[in-house]
PDB file of C-alpha atoms in Angstrom:
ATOM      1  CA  UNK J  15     -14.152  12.166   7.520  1.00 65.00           C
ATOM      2  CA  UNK J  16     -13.161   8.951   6.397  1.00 75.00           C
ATOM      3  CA  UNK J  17      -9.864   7.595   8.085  1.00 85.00           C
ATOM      4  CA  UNK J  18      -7.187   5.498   6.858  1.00 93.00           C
ATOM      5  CA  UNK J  19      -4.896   3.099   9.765  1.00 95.00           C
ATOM      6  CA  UNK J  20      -1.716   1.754   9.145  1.00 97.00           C
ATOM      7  CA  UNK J  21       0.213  -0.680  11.041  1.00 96.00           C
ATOM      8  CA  UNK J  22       2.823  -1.436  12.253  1.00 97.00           C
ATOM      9  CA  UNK J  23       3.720   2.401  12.527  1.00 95.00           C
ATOM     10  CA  UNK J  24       7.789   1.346  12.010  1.00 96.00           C
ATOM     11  CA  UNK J  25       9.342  -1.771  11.331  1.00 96.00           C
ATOM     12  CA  UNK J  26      12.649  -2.788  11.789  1.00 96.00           C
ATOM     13  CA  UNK J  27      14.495  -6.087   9.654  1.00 95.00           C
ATOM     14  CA  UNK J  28      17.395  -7.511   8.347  1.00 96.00           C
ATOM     15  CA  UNK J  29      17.904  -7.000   4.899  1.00 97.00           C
ATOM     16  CA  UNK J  30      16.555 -10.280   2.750  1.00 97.00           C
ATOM     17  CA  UNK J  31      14.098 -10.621   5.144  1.00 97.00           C
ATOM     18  CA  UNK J  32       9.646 -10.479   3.884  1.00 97.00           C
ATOM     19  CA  UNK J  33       7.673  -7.519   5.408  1.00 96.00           C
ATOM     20  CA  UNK J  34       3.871  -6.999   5.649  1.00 97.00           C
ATOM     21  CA  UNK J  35       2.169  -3.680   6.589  1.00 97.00           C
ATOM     22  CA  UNK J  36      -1.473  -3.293   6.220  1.00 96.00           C
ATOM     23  CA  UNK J  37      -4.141  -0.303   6.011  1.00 97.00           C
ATOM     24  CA  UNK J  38      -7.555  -0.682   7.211  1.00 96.00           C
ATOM     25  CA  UNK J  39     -10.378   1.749   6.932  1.00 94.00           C
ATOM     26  CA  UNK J  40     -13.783   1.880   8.814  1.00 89.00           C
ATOM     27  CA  UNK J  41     -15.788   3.072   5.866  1.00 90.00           C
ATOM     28  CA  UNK J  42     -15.322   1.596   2.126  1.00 90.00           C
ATOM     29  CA  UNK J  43     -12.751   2.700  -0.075  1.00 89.00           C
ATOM     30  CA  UNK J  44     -13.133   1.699  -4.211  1.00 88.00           C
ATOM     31  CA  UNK J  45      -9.183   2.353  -4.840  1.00 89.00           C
ATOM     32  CA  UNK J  46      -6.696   1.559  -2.596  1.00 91.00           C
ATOM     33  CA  UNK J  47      -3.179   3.162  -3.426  1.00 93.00           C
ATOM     34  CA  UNK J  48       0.267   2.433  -2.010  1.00 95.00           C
ATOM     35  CA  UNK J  49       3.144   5.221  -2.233  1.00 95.00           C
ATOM     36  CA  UNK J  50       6.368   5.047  -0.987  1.00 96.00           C
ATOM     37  CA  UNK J  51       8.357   8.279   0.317  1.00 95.00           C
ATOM     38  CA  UNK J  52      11.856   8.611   1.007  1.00 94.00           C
ATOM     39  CA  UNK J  53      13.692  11.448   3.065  1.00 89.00           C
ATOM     40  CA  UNK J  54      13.143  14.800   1.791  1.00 88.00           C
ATOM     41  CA  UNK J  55      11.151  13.424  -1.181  1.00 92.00           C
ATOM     42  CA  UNK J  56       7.285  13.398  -2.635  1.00 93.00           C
ATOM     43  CA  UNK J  57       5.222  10.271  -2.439  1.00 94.00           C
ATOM     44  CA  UNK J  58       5.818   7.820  -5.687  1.00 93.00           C
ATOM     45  CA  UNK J  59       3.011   6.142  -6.584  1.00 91.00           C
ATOM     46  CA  UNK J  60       4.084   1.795  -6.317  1.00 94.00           C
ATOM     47  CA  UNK J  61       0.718   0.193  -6.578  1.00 94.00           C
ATOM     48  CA  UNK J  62      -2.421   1.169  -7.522  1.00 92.00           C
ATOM     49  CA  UNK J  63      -5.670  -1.120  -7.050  1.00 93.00           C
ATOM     50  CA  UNK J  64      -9.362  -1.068  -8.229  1.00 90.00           C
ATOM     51  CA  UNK J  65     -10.792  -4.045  -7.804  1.00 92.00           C
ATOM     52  CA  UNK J  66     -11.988  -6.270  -4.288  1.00 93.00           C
ATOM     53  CA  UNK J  67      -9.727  -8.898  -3.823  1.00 93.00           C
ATOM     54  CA  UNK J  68      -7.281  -7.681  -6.821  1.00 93.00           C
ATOM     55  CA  UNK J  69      -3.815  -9.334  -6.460  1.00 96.00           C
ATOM     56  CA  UNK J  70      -1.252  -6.632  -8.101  1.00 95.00           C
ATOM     57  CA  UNK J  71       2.603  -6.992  -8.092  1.00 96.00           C
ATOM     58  CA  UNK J  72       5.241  -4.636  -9.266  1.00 94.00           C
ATOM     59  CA  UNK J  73       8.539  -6.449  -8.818  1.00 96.00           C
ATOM     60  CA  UNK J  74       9.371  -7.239  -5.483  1.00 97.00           C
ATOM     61  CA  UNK J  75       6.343  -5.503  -3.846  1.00 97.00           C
ATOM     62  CA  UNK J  76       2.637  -7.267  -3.468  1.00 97.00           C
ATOM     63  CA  UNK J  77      -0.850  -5.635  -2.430  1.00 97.00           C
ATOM     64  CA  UNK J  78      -3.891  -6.667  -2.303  1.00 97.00           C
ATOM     65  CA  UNK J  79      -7.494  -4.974  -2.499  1.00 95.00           C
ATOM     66  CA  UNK J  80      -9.424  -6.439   1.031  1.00 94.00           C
ATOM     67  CA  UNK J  81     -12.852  -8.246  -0.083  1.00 94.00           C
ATOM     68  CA  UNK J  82     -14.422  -6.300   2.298  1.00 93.00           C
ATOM     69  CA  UNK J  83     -13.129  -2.985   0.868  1.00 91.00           C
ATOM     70  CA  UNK J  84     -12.027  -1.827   3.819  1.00 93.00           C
ATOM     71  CA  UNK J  85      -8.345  -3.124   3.886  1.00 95.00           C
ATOM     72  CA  UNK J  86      -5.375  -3.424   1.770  1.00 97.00           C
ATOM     73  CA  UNK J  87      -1.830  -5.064   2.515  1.00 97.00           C
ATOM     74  CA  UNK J  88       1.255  -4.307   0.996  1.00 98.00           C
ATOM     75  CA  UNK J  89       3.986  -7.220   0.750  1.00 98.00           C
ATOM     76  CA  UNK J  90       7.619  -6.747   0.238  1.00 98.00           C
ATOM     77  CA  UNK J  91       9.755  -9.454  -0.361  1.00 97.00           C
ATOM     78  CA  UNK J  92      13.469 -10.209   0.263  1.00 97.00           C
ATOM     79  CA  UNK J  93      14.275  -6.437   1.378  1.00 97.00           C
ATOM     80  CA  UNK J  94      16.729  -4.296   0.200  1.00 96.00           C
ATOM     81  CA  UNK J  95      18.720  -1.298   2.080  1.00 95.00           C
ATOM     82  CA  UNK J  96      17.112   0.656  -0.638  1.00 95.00           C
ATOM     83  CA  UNK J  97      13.220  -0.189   0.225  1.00 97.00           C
ATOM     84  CA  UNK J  98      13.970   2.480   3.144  1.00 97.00           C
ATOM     85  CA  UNK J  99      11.447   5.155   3.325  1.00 96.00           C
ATOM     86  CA  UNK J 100       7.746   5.632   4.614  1.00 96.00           C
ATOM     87  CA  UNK J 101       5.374   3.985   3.025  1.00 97.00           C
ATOM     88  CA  UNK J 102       1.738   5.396   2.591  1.00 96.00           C
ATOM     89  CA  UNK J 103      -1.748   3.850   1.922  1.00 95.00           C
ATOM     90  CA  UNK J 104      -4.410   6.124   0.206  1.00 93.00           C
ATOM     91  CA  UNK J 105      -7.564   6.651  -1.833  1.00 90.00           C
ATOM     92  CA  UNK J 106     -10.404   8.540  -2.650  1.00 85.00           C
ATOM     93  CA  UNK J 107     -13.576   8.907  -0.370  1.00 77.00           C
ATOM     94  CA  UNK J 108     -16.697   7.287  -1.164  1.00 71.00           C
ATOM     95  CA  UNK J 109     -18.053   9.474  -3.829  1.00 60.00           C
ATOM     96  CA  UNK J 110     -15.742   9.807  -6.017  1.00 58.00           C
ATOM     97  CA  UNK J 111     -13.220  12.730  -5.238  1.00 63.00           C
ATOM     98  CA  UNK J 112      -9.826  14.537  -6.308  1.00 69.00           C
ATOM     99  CA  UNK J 113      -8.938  14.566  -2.716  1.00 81.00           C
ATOM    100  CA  UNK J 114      -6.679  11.342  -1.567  1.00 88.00           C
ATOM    101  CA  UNK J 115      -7.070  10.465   1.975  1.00 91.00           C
ATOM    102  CA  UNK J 116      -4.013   9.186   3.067  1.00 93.00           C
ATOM    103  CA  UNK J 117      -2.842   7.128   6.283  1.00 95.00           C
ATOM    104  CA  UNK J 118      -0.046   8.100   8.768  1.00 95.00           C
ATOM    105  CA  UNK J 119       2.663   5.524   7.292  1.00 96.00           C
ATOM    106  CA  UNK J 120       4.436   2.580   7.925  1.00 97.00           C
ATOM    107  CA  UNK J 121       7.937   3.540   8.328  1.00 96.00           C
ATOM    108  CA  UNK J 122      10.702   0.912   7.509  1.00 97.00           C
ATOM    109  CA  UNK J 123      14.443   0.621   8.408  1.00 97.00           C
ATOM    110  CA  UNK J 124      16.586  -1.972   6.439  1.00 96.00           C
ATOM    111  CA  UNK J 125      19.812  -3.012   8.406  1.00 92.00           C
ATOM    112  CA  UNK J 126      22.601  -4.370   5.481  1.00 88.00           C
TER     113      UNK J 126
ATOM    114  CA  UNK O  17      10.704  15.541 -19.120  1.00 50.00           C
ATOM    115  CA  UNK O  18      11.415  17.189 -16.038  1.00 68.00           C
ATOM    116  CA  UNK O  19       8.748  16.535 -13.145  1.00 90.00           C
ATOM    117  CA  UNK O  20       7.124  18.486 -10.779  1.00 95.00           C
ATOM    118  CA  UNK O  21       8.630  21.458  -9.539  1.00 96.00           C
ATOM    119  CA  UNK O  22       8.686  22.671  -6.430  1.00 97.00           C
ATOM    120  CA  UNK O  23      10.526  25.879  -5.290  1.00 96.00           C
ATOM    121  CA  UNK O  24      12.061  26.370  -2.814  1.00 97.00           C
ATOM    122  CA  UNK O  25      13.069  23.356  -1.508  1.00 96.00           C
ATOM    123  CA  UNK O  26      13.210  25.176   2.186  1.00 97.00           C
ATOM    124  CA  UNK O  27      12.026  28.168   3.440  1.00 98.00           C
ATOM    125  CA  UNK O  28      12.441  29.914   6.653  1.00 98.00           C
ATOM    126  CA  UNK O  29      10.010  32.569   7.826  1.00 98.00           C
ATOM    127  CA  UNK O  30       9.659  34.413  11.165  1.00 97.00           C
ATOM    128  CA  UNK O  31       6.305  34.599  12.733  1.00 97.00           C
ATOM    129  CA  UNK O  32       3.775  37.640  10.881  1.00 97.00           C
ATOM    130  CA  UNK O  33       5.754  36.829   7.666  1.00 98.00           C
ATOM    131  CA  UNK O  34       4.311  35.742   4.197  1.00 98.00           C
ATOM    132  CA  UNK O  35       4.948  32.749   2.467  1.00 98.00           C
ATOM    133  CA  UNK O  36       5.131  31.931  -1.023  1.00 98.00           C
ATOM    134  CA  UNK O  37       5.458  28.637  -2.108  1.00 98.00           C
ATOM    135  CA  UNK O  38       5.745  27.808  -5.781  1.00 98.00           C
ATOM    136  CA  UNK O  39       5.033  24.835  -8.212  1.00 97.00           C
ATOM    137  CA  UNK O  40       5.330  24.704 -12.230  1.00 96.00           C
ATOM    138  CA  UNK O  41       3.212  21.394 -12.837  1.00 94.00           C
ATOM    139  CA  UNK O  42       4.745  18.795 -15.524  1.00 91.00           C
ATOM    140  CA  UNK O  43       4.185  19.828 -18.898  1.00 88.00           C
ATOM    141  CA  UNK O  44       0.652  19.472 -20.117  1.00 85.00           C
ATOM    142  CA  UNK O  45      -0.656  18.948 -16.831  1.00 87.00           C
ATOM    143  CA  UNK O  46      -3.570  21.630 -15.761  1.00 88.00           C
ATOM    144  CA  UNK O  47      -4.427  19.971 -12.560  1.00 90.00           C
ATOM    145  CA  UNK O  48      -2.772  21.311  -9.621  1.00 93.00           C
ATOM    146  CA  UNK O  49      -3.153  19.996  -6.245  1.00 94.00           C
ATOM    147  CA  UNK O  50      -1.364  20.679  -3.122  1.00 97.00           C
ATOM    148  CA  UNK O  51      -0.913  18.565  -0.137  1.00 96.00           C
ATOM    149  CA  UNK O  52       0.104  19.321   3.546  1.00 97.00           C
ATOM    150  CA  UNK O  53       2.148  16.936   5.497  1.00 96.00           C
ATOM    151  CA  UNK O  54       3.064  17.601   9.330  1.00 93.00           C
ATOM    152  CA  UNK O  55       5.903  15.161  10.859  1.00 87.00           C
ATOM    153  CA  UNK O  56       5.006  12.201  11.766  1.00 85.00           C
ATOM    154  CA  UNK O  57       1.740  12.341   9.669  1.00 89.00           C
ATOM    155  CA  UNK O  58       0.553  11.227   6.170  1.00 90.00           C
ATOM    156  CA  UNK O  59      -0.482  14.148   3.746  1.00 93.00           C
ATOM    157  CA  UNK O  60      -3.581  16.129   3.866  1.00 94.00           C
ATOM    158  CA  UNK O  61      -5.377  17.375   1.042  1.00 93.00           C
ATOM    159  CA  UNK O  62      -5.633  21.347   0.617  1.00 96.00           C
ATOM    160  CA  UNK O  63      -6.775  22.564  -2.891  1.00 96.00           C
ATOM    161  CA  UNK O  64      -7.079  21.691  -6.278  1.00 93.00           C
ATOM    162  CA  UNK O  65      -6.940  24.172  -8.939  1.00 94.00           C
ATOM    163  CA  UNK O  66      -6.904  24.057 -12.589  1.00 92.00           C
ATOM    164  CA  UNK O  67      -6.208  26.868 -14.616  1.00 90.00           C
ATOM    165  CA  UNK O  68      -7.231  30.072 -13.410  1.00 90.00           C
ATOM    166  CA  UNK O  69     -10.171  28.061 -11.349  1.00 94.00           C
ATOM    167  CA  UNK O  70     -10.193  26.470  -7.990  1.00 95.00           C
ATOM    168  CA  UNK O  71     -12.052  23.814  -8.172  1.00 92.00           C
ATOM    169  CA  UNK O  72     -12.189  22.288  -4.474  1.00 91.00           C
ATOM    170  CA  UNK O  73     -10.291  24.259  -1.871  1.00 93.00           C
ATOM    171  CA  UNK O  74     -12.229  22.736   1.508  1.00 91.00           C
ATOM    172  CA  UNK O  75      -9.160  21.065   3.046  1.00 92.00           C
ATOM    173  CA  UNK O  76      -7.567  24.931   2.881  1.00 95.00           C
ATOM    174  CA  UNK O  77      -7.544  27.218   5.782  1.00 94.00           C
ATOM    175  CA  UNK O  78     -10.291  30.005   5.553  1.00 92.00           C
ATOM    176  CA  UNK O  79      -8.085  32.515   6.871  1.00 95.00           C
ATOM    177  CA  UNK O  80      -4.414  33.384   5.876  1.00 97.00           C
ATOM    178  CA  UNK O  81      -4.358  31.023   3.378  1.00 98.00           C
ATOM    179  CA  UNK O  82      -4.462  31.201  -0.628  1.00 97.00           C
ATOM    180  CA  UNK O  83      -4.060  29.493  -3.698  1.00 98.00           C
ATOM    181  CA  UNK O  84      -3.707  30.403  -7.705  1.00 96.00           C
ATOM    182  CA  UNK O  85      -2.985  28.718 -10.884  1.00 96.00           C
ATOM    183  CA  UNK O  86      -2.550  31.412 -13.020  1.00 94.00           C
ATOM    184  CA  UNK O  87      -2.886  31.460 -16.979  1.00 90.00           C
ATOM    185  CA  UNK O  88       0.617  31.927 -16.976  1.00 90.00           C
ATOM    186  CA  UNK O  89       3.243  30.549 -14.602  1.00 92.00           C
ATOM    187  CA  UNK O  90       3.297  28.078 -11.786  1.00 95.00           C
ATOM    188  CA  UNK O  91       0.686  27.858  -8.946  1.00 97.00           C
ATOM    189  CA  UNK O  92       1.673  29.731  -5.992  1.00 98.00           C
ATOM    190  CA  UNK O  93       0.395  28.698  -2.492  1.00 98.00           C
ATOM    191  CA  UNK O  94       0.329  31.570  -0.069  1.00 98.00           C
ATOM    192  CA  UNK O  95       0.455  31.913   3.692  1.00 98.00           C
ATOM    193  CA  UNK O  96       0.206  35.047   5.208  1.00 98.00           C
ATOM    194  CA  UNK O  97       1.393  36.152   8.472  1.00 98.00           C
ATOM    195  CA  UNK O  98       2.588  32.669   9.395  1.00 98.00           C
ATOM    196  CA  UNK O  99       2.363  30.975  13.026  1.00 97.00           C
ATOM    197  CA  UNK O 100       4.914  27.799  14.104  1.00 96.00           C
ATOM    198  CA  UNK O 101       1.889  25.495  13.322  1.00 95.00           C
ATOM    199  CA  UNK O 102       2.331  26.137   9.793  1.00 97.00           C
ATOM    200  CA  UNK O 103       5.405  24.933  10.136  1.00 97.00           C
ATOM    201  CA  UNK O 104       5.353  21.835   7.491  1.00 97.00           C
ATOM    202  CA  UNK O 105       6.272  19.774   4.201  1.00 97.00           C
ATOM    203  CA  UNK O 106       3.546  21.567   1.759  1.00 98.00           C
ATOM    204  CA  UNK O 107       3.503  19.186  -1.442  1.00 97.00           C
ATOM    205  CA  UNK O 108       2.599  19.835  -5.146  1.00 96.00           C
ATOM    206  CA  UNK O 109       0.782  17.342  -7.369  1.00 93.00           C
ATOM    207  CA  UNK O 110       0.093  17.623 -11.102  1.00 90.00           C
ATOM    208  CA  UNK O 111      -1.960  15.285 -13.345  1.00 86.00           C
ATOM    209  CA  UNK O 112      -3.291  15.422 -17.276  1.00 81.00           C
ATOM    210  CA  UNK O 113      -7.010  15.546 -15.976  1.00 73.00           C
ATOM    211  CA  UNK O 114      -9.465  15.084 -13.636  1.00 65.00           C
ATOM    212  CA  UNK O 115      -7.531  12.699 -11.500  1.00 60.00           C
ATOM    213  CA  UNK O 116      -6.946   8.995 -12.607  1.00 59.00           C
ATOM    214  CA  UNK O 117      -4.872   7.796  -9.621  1.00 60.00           C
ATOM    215  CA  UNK O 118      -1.762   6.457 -11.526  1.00 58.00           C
ATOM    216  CA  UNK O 119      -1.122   9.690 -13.132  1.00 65.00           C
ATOM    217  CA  UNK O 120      -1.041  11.824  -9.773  1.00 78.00           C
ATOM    218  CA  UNK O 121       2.809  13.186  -9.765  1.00 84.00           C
ATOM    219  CA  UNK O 122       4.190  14.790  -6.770  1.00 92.00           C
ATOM    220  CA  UNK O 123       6.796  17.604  -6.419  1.00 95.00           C
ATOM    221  CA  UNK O 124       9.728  17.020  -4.217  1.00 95.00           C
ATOM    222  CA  UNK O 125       7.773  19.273  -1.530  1.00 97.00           C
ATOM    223  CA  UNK O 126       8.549  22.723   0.454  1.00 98.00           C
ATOM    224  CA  UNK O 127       9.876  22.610   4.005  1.00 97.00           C
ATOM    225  CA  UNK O 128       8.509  25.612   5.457  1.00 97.00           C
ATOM    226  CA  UNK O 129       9.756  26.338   8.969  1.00 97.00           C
ATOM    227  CA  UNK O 130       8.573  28.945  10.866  1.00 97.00           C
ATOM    228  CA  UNK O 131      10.792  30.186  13.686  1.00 95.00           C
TER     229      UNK O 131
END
C-alpha cells in the first residue's frame, strides 16, 4: 500500500529557532494533510492542502503541496515550548478514499 | 459543543479478556472511523462505519475484532480475547459526511494495555 516517510524522525532546538520536516511518498498523493499530536492526545488537523505547489500558512506554521505530488514540507517558524508534540503527514490514497494514510511522525522537543 | 468522545481514556485487560472501547461522535456527525496507533508509529486506518452500516472495514482484523455504530448510542470497537500485540492507542474520528479532510475530528484516544 501506499507509504508515507517523514524526516527527520525527532528534532531537537532552541526555542525561537525555524524548523523544517518533510514527508515524501513514492506514489502520488492529491491532498497532503499535516496534524499535530501532543501527549496523550488525538491528532488536530493544522494544515490541509489540495493543490501542487499550494503555499498554505496558518500562523506561525507553513506547508507546501510538492509539484511532483509526492512531497510536502511543513515549516515552523520562531518555535515555541508549546509547538511540542508529534507531528504527522497524511492523505488519502490514489482513488479517492475515507482511509488516511498517515506517516510515522516527526517528533519535536522545544528547550525554553 | 463538546468533541469527540472517547471512553475510557485507559484500559487494562489481561490476556483472553474482551475489550470494549467506546466513542459518541460530535453531534450531527454519522461518520465514524477508528484509527490504531502503536508507539512509535503514525495511525492506521481500521473501519469506518456510519449508522448501523460498515462501510469499509479492510484495515480491521478478520478475527477477534468488531465494530458497530448503532442507531442509538456511541460506536463500540470490540476486541475479544486480547493478546499484548493489541496493546495500543485505538483512536475515534467523526465527520458530517463522507469525509472532506478538514472536518475529520479525532477523540482523545483509548490506551489499551494488555498485561
Amino acid at each position: 500500500g501506499q507509504q508515507l516517510n517523514q524526516s527527520p524522525q525527532s528534532m531537537f532546538i532552541q526555542e525561537g529557532e525555524d524548523v523544517s520536516m518533510n514527508c515524501t511518498s513514492s506514489s502520488i498523493f492529491n491532498t497532503w494533510l499535516w496534524y499535530k499530536q501532543d501527549p496523550g492526545e488525538g491528532p488536530v488537523l493544522l494544515i490541509a492542502l489540495y493543490k501542487a505547489g499550494e503555499l498554505t500558512s496558518n500562523g506561525r506554521l507553513t506547508a507546501q503541496f510538492g509539484i511532483t505530488r509526492k512531497d510536502s514540507f511543513l515549516n515552523i517558524s520562531a518555535s515555541i515550548p508549546s509547538d511540542v508534540g508529534i507531528y504527522f503527514c497524511a492523505g488519502p490514497p490514489q482513488g479517492g478514499s475515507e482511509k488516511l494514510v498517515f506517516g510515522k511522525g516527526t517528533k519535536l522537543t522545544v528547550n525554553p | 459543543n463538546a468533541g469527540v468522545m472517547q471512553n475510557p481514556r485507559h484500559l487494562v485487560r489481561r490476556r483472553g479478556q474482551e475489550a470494549r472501547l467506546r466513542c459518541s461522535p460530535m453531534k450531527g456527525h454519522s461518520h465514524v472511523y477508528w484509527y490504531r496507533q502503536l508507539p512509535e508509529e503514525g495511525l492506521k486506518f481500521m473501519v469506518y462505519l456510519q449508522k448501523e452500516n460498515i462501510i469499509d472495514e479492510s484495515g480491521m482484523p478478520k478475527e477477534r475484532f468488531s465494530a458497530e455504530f448503532p442507531k442509538e448510542g456511541p460506536s463500540i470497537l470490540r476486541i475479544q480475547q486480547v493478546v499484548r500485540g493489541d496493546s495500543a492507542a485505538y483512536f475515534c474520528a467523526s465527520s458530517p459526511e463522507r469525509v472532506r479532510d478538514e472536518k475529520l475530528f479525532f477523540g482523545s484516544g483509548t490506551q489499551l494495555s494488555v498485561l
